[in-house]
Coordinates of N, CA, C and O and ligand atoms in Angstrom, one line a residue:
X8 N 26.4 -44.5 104.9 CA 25.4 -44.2 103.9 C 25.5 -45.1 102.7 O 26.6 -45.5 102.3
X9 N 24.5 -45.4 102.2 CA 24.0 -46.3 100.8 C 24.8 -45.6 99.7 O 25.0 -44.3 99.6
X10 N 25.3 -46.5 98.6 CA 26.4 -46.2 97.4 C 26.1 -46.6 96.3 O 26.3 -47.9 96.2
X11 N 25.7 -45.9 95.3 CA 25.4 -46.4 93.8 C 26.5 -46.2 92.4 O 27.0 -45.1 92.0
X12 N 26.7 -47.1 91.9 CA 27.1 -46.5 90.4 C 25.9 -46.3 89.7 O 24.8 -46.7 89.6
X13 N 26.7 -45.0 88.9 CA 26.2 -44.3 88.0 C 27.0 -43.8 86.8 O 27.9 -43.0 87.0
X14 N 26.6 -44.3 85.4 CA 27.1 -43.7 84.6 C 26.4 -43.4 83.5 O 25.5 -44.1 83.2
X15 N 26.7 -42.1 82.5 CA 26.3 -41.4 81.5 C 26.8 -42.2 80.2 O 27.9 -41.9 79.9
X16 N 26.1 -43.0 79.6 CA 26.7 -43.9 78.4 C 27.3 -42.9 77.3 O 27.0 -41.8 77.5
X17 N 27.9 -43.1 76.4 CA 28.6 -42.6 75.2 C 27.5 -41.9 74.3 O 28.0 -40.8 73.8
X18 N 26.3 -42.1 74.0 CA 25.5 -41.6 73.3 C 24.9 -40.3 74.7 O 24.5 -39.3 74.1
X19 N 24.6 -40.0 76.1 CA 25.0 -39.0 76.9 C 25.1 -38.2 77.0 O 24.4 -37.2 77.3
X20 N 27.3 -38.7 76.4 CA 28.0 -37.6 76.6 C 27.9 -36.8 75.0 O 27.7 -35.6 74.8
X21 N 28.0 -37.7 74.1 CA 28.1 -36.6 73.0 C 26.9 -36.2 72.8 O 26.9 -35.4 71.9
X22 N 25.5 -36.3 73.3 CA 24.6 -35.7 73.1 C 24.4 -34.1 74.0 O 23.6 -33.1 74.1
X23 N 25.3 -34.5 74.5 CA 25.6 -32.8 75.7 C 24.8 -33.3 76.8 O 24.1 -32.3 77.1
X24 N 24.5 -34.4 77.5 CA 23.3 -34.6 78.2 C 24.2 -34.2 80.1 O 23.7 -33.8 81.2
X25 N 25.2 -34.6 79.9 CA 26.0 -35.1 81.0 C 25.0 -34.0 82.4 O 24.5 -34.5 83.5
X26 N 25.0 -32.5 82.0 CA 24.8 -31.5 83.3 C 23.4 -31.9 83.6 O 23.1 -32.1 84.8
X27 N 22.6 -31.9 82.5 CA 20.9 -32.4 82.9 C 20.8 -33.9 83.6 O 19.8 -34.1 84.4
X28 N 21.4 -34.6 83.5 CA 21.9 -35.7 84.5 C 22.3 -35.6 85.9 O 21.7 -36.1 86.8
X29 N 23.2 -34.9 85.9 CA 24.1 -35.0 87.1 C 23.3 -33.9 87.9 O 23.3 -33.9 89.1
X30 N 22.9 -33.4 87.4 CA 21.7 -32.4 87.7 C 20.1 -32.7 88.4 O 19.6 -31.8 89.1
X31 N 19.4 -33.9 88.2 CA 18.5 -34.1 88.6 C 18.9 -35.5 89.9 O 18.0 -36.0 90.5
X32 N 20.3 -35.9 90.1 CA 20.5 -36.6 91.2 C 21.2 -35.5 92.2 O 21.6 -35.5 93.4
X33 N 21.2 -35.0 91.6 CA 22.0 -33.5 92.8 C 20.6 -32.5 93.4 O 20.6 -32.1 94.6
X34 N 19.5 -32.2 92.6 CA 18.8 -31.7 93.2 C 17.7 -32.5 94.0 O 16.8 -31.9 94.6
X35 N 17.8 -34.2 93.7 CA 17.2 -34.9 94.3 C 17.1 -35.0 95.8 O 16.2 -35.2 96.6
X36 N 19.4 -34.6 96.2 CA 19.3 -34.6 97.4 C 20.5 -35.7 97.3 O 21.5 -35.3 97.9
X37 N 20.5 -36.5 96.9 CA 22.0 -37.6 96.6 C 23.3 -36.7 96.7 O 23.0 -35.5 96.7
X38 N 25.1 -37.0 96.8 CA 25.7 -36.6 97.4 C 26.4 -37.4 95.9 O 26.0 -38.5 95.7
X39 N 27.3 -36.8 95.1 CA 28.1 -37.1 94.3 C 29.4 -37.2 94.9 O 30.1 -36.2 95.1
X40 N 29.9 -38.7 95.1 CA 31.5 -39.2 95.8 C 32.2 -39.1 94.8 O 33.2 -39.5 95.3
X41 N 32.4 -38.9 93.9 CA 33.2 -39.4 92.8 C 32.9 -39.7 91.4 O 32.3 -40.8 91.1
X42 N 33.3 -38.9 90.3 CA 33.3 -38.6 89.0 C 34.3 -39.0 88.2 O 35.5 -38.9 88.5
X43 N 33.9 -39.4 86.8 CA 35.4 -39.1 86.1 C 34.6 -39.6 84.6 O 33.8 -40.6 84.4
X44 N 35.2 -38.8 83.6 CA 34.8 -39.0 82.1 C 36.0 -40.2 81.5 O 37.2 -40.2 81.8
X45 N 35.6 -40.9 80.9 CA 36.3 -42.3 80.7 C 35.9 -43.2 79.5 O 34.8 -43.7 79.4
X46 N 37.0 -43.4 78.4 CA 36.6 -44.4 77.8 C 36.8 -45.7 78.2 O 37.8 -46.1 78.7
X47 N 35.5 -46.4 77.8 CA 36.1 -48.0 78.9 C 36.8 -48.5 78.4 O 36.7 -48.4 77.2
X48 N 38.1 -49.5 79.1 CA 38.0 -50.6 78.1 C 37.5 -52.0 77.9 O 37.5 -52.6 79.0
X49 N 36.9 -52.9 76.9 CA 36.6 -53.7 76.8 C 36.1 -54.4 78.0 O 34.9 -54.8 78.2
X50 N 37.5 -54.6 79.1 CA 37.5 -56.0 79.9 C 36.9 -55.4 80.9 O 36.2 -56.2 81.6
X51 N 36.7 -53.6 81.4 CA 35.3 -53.4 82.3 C 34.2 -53.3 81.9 O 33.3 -53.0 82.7
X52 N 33.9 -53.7 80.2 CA 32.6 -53.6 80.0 C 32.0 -55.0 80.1 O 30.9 -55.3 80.3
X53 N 32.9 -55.5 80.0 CA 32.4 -57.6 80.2 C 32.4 -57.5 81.6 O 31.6 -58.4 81.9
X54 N 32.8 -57.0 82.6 CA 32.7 -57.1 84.1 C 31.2 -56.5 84.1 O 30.2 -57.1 84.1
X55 N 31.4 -55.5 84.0 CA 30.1 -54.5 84.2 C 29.1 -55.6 84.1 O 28.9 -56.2 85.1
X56 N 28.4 -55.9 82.9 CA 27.3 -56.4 82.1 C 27.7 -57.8 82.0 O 27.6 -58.3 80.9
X57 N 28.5 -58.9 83.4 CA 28.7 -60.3 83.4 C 27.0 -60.3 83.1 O 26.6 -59.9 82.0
X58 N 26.3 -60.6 83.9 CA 25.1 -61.4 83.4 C 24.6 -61.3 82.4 O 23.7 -62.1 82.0
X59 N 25.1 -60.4 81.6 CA 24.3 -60.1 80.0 C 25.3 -61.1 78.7 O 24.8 -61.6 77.7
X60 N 26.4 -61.2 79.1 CA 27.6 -61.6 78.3 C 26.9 -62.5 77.0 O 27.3 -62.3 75.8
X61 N 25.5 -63.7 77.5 CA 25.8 -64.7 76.7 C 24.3 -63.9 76.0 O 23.6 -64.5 75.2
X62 N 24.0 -62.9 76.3 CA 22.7 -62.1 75.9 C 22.6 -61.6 74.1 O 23.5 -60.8 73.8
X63 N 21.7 -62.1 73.0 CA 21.8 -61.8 71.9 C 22.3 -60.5 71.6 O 23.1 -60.4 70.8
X64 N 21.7 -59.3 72.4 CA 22.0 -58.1 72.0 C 23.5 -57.6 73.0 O 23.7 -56.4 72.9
X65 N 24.6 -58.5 73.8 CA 25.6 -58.3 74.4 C 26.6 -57.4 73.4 O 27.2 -56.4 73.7
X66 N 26.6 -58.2 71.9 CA 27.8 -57.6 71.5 C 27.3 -56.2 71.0 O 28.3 -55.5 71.3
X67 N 26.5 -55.6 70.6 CA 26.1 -54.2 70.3 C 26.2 -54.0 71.8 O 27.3 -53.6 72.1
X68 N 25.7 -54.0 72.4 CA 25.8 -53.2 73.9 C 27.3 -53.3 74.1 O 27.6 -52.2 74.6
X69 N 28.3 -54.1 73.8 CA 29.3 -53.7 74.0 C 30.2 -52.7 73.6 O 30.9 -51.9 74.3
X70 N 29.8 -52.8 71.7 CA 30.1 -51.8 71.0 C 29.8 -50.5 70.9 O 30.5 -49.7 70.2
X71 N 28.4 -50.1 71.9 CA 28.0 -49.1 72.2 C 28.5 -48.0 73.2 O 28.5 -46.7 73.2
X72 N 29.1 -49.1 74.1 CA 29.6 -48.6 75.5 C 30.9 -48.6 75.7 O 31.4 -48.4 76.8
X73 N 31.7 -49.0 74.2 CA 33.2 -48.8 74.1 C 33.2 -47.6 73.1 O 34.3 -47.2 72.7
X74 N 31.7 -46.9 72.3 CA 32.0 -46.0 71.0 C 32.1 -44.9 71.5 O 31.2 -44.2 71.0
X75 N 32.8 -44.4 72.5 CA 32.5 -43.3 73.4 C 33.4 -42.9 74.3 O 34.1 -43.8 74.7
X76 N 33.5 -41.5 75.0 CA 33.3 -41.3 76.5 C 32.4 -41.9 77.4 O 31.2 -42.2 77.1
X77 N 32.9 -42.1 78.6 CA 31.2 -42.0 79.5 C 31.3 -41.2 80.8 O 32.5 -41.3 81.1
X78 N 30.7 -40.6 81.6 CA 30.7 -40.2 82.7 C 30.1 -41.2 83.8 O 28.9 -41.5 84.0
X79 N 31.4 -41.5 84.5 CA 31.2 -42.4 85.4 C 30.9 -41.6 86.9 O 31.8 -40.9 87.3
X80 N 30.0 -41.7 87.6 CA 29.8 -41.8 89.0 C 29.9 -42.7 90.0 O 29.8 -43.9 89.7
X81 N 30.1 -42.1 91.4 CA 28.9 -42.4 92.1 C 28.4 -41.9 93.6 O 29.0 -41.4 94.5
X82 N 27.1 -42.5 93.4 CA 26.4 -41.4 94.4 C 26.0 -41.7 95.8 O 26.8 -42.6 96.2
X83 N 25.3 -41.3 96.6 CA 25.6 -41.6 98.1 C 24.1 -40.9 98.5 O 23.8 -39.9 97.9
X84 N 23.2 -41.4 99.6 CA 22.1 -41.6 99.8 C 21.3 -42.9 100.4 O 21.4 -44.1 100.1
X85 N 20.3 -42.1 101.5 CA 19.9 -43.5 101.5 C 19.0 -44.3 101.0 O 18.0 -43.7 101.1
X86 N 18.9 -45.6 100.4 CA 18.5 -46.3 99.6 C 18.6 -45.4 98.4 O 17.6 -45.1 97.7
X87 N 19.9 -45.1 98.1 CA 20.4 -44.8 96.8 C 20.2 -45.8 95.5 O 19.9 -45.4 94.4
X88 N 20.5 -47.1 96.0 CA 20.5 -47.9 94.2 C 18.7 -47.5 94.1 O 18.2 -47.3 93.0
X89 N 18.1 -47.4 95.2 CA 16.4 -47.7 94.5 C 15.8 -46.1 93.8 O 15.1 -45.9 92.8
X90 N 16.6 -44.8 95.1 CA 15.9 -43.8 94.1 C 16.9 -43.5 92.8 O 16.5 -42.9 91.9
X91 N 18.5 -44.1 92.9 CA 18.8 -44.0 91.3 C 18.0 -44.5 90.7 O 18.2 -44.1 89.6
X92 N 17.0 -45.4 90.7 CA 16.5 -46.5 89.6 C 15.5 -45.7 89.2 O 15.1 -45.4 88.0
X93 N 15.1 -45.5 90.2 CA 13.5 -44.3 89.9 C 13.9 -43.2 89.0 O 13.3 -42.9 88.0
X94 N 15.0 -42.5 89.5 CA 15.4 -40.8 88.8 C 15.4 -41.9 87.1 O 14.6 -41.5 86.1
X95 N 16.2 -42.9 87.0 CA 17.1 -43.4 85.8 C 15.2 -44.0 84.8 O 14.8 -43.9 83.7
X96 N 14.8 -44.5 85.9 CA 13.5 -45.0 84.9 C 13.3 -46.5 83.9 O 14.3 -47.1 83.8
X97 N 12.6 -47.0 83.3 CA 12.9 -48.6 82.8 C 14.1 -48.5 82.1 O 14.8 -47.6 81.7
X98 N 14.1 -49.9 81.9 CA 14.9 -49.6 80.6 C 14.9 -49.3 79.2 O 15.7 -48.6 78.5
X99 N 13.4 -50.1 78.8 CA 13.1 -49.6 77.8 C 13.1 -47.6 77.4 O 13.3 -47.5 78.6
X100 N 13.1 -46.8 77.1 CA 12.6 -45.5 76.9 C 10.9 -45.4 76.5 O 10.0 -44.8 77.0
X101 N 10.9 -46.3 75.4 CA 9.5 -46.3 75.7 C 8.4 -46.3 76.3 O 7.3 -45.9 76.0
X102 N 9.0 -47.1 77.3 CA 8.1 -47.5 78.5 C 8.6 -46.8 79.5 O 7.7 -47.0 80.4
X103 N 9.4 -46.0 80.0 CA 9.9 -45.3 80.7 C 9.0 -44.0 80.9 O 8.6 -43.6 79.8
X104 N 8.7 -43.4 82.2 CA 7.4 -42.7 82.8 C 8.6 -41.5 82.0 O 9.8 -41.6 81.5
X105 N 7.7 -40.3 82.1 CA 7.8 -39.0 82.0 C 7.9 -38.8 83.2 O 7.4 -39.3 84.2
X106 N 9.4 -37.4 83.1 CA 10.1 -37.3 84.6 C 11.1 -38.4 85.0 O 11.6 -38.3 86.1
X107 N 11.4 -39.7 83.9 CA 12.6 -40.0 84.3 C 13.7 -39.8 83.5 O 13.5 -38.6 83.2
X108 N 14.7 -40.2 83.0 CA 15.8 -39.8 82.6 C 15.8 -40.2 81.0 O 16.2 -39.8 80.0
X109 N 15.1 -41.2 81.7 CA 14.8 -42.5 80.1 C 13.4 -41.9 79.5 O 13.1 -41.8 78.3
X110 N 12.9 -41.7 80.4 CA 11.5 -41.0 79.8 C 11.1 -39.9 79.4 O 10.0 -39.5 79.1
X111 N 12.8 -39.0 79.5 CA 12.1 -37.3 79.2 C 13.5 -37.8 77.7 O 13.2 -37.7 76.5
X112 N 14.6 -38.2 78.2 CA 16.0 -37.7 77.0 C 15.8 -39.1 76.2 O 16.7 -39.1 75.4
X113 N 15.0 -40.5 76.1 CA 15.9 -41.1 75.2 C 14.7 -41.8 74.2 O 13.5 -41.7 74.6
X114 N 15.1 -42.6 73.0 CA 13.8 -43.1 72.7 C 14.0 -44.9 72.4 O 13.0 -45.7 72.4
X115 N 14.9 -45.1 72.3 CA 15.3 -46.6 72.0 C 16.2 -47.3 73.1 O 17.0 -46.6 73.7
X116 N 16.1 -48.7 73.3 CA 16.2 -49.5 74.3 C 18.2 -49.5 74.5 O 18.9 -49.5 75.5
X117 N 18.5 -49.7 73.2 CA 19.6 -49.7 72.9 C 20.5 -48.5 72.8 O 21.5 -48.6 72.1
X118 N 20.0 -47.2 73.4 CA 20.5 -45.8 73.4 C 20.2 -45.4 74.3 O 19.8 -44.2 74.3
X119 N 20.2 -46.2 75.8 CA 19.0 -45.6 76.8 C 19.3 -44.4 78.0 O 18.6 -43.9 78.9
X120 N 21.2 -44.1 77.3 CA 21.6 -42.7 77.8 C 22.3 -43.6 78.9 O 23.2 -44.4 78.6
X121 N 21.9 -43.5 80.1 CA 23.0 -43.9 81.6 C 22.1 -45.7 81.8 O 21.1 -46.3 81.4
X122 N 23.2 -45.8 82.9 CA 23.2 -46.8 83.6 C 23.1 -46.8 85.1 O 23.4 -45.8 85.8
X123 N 22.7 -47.9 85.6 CA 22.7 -47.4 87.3 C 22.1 -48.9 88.0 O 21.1 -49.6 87.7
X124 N 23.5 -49.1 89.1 CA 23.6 -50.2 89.5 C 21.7 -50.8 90.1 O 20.9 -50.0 90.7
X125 N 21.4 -52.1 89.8 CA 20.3 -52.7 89.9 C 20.0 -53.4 91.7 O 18.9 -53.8 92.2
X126 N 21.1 -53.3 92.4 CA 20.9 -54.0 93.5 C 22.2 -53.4 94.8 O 23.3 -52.9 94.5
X127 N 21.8 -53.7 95.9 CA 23.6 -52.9 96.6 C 24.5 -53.9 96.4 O 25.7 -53.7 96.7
X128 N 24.2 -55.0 96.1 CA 25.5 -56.2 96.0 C 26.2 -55.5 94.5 O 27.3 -55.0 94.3
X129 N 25.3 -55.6 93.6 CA 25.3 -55.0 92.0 C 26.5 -53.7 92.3 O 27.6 -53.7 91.7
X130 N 26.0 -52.4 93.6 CA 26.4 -51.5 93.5 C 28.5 -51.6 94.2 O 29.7 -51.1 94.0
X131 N 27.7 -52.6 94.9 CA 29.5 -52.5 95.3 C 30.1 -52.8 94.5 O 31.0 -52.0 94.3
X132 N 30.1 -54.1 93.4 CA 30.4 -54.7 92.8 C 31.1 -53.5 91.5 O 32.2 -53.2 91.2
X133 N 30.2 -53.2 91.1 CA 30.3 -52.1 89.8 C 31.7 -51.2 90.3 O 32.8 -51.2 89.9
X134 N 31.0 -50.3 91.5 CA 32.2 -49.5 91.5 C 33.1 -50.0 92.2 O 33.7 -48.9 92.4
X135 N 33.8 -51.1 92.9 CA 34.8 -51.4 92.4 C 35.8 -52.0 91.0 O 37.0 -52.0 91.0
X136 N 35.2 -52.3 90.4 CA 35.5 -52.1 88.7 C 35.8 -51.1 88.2 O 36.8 -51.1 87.4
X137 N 35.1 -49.8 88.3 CA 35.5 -48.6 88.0 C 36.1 -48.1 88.9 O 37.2 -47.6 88.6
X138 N 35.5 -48.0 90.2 CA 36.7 -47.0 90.8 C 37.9 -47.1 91.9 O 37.6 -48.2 92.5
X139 N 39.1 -46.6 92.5 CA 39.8 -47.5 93.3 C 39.4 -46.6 94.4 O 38.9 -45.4 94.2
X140 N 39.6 -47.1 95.7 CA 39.2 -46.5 96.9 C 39.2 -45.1 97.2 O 38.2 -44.4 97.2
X141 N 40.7 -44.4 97.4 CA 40.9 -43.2 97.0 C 40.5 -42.4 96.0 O 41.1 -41.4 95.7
X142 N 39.4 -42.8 95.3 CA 38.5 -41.8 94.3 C 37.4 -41.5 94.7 O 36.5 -40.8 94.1
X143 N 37.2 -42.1 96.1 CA 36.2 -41.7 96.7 C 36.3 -40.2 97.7 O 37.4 -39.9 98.2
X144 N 35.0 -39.3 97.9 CA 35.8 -38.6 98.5 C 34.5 -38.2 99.7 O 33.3 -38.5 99.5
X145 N 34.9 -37.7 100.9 CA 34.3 -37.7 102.0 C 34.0 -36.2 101.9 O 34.9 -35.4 101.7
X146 N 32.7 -35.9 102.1 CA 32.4 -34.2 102.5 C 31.2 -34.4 102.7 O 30.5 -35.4 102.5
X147 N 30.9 -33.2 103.4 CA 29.4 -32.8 104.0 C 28.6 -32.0 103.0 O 28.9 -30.9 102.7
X148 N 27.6 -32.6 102.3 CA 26.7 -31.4 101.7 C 26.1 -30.5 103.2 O 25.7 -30.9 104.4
X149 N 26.2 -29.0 102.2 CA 25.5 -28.6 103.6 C 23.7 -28.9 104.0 O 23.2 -28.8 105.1
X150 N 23.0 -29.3 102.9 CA 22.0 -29.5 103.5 C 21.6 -30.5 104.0 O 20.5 -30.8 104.4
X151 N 22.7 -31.2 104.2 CA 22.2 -32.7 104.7 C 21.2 -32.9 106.3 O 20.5 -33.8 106.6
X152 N 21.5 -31.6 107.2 CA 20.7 -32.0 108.5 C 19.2 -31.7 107.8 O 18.5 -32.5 108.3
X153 N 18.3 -30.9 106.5 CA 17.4 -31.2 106.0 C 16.5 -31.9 105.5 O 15.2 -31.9 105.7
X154 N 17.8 -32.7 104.6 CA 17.4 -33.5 103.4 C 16.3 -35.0 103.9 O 15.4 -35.7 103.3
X155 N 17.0 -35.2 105.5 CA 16.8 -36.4 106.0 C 16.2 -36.3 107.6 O 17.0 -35.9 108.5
X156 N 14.9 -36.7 108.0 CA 14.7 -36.1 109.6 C 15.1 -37.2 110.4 O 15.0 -37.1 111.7
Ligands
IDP25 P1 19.2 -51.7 82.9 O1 20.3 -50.8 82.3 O2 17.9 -51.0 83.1 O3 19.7 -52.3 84.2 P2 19.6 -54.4 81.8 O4 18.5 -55.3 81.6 O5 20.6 -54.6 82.9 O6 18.9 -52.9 82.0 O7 20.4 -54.2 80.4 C1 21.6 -53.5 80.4 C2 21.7 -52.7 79.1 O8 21.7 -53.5 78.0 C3 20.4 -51.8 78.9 O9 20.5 -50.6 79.7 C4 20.5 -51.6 77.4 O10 21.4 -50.6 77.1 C5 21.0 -52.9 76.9 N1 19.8 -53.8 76.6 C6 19.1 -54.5 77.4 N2 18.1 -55.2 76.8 C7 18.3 -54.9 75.5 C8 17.7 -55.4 74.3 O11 16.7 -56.1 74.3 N3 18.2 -54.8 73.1 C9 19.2 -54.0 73.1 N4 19.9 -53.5 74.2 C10 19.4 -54.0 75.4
MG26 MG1 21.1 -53.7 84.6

C-alpha cells in the first residue's frame, strides 16, 4: 500500500487543531502507521524543504517550523500522497476550496497549518527523515475489506 508524510505545523498544534486533522484523514478511510509530536531540529527542516532552501521566503518558513511542536505522521492508502493533497488543499489558504484543511482552518500562506508530501518519491524521501523503520507499525483497520472493492 501507498505511504504519505504528514505533518501538523507548529501554528496546528498550538491552535488545538491536531484531532480535527487527524480526524478527517481517518474518516477519509487512510490508515495512520505512525505518529509522534516533535520539535524539529533545524537540519530536518533544511532536508524537508531542500527545494525551497534558496527560496526568499525559506528563512521565515524555517523559523516557523522550528517555533513549535509539530505532529508528525504518516499515512497509508491507495494513492495516498494525491488524496492527502486533496484532504490538505492548495497552498495558498486563500485559494484553498472549502472542505479542505487549508480552506476551512487557515487564512495566510505562511500559517498554512500541515504539510503533506507532494509526490511518492517526495513521500519516501520525507519520512525517512523523520521516521526510522521501526516506527512504522503494521495492523488491519477493520474496515478495510470495505473501504476498497
Ligand atoms: P506545499 O506545502 O503546499 O507543498 P510548497 O510550495 O512546497 O507548498 O511550500 C512549502 C511551504 O512553504 C508552504 O506550505 C508554506 O508554508 C511555505 N510557503 C510557500 N510559498 C510561500 C510564500 O510565498 N510565502 C511564505 N511562505 C510560503
Ligand atoms: Mg511542498
Amino acid at each position: 500500500m501507498d505511504r504519505t508524510f504528514v505533518m501538523v505545523k507548529p501554528d496546528g498544534v498550538a491552535r488545538g487543531l491536531v484531532g480535527d486533522i487527524v480526524s478527517r484523514f481517518e474518516s477519509k478511510g487512510l490508515k495512520l502507521v505512525a505518529a509522534k509530536l516533535e520539535k524539529l531540529p533545524e537540519k530536518r527542516v533544511r532536508e524537508q524543504y531542500q527545494e525551497h532552501l534558496e527560496k526568499p521566503f525559506y528563512p521565515s518558513l524555517q523559523h516557523y517550523i522550528t517555533s513549535g511542536p509539530c505532529f508528525l505522521m504518516v499515512w497509508e492508502g491507495r494513492n495516498v500522497v494525491k488524496v492527502a493533497r486533496a484532504i490538505i488543499g492548495a497552498t495558498n489558504p486563500a485559494e484553498a476550496a472549502a472542505g479542505t484543511i487549508r480552506g476551512d482552518l487557515a487564512m495566510d500562506i505562511g500559517r498554512n497549518v500541515v504539510h503533506g508530501s507532494d509526490s511518492p518519491e517526495s513521500a519516501k524521501r520525507e519520512i525517512g527523515i523523520h521516521f526510522a523503520g521501526t516506527e512504522l507499525v503494521a495492523y488491519k483497520r477493520i474496515d478495510e475489506p470495505v473501504l476498497y472493492e
